[in-house]
mmCIF file with all atom_site columns, C-alpha atoms in Angstrom:
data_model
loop_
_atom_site.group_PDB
_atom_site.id
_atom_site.type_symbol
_atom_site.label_atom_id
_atom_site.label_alt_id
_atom_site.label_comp_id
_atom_site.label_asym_id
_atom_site.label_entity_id
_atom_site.label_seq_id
_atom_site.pdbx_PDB_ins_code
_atom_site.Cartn_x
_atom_site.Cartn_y
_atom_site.Cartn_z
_atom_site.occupancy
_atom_site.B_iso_or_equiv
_atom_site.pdbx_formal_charge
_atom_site.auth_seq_id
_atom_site.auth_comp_id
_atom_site.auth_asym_id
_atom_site.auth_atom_id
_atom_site.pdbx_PDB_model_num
ATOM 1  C CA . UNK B 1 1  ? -92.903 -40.935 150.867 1.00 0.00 ? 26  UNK B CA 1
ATOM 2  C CA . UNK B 1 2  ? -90.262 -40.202 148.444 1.00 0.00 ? 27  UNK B CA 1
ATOM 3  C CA . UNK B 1 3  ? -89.143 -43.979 146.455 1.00 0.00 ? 28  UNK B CA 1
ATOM 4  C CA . UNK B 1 4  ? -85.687 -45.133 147.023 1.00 0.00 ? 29  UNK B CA 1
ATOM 5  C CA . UNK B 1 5  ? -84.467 -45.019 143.716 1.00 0.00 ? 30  UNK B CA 1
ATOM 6  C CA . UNK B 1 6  ? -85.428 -41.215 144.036 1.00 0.00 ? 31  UNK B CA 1
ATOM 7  C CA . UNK B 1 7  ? -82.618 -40.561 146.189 1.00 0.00 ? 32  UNK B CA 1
ATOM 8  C CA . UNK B 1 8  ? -79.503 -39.262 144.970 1.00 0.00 ? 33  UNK B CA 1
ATOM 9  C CA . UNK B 1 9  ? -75.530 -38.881 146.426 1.00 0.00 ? 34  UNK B CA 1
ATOM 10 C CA . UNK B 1 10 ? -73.325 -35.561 147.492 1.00 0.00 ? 35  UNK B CA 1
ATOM 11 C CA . UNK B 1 11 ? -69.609 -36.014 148.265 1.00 0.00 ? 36  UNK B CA 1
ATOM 12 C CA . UNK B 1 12 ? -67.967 -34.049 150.707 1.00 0.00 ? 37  UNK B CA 1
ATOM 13 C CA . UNK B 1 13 ? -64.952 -33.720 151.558 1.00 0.00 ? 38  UNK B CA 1
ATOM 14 C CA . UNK B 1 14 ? -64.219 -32.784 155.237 1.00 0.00 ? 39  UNK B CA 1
ATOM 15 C CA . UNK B 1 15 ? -61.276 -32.376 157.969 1.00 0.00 ? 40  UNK B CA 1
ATOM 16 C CA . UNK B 1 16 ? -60.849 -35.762 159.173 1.00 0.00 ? 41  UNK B CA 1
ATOM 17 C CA . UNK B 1 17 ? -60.738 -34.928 162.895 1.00 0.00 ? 42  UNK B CA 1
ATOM 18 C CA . UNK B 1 18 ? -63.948 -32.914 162.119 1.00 0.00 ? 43  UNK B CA 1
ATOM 19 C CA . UNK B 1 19 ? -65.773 -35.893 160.676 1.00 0.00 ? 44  UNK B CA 1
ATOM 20 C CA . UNK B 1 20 ? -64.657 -38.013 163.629 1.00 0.00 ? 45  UNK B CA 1
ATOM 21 C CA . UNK B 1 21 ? -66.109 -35.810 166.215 1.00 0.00 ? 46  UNK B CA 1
ATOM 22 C CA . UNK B 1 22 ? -69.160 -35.370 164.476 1.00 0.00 ? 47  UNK B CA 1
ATOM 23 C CA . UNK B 1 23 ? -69.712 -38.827 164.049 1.00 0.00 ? 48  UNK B CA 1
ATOM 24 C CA . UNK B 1 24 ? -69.218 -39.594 168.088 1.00 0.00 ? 49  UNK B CA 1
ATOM 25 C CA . UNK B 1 25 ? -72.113 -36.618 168.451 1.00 0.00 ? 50  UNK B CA 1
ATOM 26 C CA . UNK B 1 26 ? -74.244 -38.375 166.097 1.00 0.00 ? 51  UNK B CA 1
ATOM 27 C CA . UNK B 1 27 ? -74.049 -41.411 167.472 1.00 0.00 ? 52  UNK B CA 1
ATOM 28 C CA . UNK B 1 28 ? -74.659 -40.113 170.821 1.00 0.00 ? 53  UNK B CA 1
ATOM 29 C CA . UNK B 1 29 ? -77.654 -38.698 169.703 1.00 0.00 ? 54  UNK B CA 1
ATOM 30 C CA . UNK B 1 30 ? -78.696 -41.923 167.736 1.00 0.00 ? 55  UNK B CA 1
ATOM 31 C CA . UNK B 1 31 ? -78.185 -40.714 164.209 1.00 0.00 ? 56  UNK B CA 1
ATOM 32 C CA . UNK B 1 32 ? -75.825 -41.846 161.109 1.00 0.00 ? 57  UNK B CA 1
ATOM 33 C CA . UNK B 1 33 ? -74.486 -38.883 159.533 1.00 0.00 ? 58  UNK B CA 1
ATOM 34 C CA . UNK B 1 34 ? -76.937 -39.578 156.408 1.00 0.00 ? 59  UNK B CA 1
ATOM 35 C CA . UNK B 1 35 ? -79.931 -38.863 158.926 1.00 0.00 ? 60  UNK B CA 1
ATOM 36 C CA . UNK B 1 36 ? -77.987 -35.816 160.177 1.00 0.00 ? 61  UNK B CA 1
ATOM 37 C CA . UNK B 1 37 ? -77.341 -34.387 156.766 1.00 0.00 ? 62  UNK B CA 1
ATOM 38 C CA . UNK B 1 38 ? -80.399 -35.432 155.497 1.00 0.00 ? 63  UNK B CA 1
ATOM 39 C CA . UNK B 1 39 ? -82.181 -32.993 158.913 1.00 0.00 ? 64  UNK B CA 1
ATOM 40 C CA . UNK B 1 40 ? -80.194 -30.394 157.839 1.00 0.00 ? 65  UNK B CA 1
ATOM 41 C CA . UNK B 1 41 ? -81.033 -29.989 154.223 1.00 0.00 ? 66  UNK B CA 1
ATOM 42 C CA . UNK B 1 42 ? -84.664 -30.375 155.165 1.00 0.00 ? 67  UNK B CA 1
ATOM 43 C CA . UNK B 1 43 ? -84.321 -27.690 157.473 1.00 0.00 ? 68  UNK B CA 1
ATOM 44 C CA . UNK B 1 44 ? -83.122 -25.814 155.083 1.00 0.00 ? 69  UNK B CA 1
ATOM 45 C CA . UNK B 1 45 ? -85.675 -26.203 152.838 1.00 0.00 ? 70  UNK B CA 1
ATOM 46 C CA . UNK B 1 46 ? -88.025 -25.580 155.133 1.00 0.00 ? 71  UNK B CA 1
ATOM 47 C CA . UNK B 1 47 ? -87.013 -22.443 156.247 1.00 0.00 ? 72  UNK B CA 1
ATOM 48 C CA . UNK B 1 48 ? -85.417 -21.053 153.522 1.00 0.00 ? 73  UNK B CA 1
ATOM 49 C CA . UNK B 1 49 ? -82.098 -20.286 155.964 1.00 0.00 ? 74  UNK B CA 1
ATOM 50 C CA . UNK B 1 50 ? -79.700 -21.803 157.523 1.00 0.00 ? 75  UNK B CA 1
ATOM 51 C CA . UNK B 1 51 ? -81.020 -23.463 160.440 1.00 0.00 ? 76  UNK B CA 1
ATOM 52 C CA . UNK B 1 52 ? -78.548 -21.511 162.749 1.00 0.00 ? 77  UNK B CA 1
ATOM 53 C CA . UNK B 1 53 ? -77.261 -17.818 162.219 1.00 0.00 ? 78  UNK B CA 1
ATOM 54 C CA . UNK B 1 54 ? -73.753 -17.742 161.199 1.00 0.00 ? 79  UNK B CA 1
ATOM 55 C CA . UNK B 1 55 ? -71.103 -15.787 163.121 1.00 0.00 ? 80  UNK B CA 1
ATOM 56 C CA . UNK B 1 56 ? -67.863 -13.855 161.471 1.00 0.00 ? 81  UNK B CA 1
ATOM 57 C CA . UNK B 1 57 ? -67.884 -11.487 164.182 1.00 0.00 ? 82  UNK B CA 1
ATOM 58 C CA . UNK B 1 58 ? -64.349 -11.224 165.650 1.00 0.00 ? 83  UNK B CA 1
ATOM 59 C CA . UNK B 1 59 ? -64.669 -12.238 169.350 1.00 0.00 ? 84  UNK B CA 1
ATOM 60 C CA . UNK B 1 60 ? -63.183 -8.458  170.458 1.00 0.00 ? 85  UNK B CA 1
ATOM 61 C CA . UNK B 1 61 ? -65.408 -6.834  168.082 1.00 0.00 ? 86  UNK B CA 1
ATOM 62 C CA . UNK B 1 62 ? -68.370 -9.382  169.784 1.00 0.00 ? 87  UNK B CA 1
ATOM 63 C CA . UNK B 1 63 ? -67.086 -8.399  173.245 1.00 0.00 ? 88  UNK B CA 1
ATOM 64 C CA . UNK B 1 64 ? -67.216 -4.259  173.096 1.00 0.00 ? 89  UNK B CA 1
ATOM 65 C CA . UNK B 1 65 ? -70.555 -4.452  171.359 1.00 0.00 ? 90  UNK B CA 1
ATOM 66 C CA . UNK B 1 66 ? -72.014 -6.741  174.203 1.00 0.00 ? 91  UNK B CA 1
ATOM 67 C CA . UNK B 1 67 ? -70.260 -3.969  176.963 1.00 0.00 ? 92  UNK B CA 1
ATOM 68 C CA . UNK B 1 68 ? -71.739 -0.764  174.219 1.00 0.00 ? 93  UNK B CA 1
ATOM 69 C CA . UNK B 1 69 ? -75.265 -2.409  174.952 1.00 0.00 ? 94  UNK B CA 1
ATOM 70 C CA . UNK B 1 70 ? -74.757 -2.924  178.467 1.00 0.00 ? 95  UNK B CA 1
ATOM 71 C CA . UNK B 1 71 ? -73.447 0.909   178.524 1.00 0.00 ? 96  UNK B CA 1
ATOM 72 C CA . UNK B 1 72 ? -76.619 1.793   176.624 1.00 0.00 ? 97  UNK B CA 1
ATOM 73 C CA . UNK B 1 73 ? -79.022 -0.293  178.688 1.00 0.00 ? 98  UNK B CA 1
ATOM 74 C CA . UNK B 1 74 ? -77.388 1.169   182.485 1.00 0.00 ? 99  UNK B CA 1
ATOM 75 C CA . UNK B 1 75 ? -76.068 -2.154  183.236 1.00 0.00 ? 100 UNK B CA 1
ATOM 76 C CA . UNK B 1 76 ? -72.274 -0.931  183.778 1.00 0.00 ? 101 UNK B CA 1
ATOM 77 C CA . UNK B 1 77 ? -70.856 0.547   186.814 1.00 0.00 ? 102 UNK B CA 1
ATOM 78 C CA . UNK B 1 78 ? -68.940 4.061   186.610 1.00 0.00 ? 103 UNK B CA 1
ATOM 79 C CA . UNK B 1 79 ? -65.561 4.429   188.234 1.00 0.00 ? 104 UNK B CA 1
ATOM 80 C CA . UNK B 1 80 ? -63.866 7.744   189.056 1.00 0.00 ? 105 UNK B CA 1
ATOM 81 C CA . UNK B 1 81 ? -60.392 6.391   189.106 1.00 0.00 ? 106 UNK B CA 1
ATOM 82 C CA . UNK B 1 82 ? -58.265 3.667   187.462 1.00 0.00 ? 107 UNK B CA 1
ATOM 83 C CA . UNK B 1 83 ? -57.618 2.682   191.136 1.00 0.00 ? 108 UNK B CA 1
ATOM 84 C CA . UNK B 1 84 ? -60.986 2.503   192.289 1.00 0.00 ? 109 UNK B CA 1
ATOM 85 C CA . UNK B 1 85 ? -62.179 0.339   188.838 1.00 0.00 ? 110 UNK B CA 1
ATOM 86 C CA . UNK B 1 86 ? -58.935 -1.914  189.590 1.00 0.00 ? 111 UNK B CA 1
ATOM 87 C CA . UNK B 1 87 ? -59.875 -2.244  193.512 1.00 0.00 ? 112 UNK B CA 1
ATOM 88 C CA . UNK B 1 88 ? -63.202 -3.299  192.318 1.00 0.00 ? 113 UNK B CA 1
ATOM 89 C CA . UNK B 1 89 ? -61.745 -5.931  189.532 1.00 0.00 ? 114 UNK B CA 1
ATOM 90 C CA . UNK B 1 90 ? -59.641 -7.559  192.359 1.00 0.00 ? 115 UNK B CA 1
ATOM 91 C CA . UNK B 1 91 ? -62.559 -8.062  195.624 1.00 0.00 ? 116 UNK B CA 1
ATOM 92 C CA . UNK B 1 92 ? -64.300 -10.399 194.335 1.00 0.00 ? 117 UNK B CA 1
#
């Protein structure tokens, strides 16, 4: 067990609103933002990653590669006209 005078500080600065909503999750889930942060980091360490895979992909970009795989995999239907795609769009 690490000795208390072996811990140490970080500042961050963060949005406000950000810190406020975080802190109602937290302490919905029983936790004081030191225990989150503290989870985190340890996670980290642990797995040598982040413990979640960032995203950067644009949500259009995210959306045609999700339909390309679907295309790939035969999961799409095929239409011969724009009518008959449109008909289909608008009964259900």
């Amino acid at each position: 067990m690490a000795n208390k005078n072996d811990n140490d500080w970080i500042n961050v600065r963060v949005d406000a609103k950000l810190k406020e909503q975080a802190t109602q999750v937290l302490d919905d889930l029983g936790l004081d933002m030191t225990t989150a942060i503290t989870l985190y980091l340890a996670q980290v360490v642990q797995d040598k990653r982040f413990p979640f895979v960032p995203d950067t992909m644009d949500p259009l970009d995210r959306a045609t590669t999700i339909a390309l795989n679907q295309i790939a995999r035969g999961e799409s239907e095929e239409f011969d006209t724009v009518d008959a795609w449109w008909h289909s769009l608008n009964s259900n």
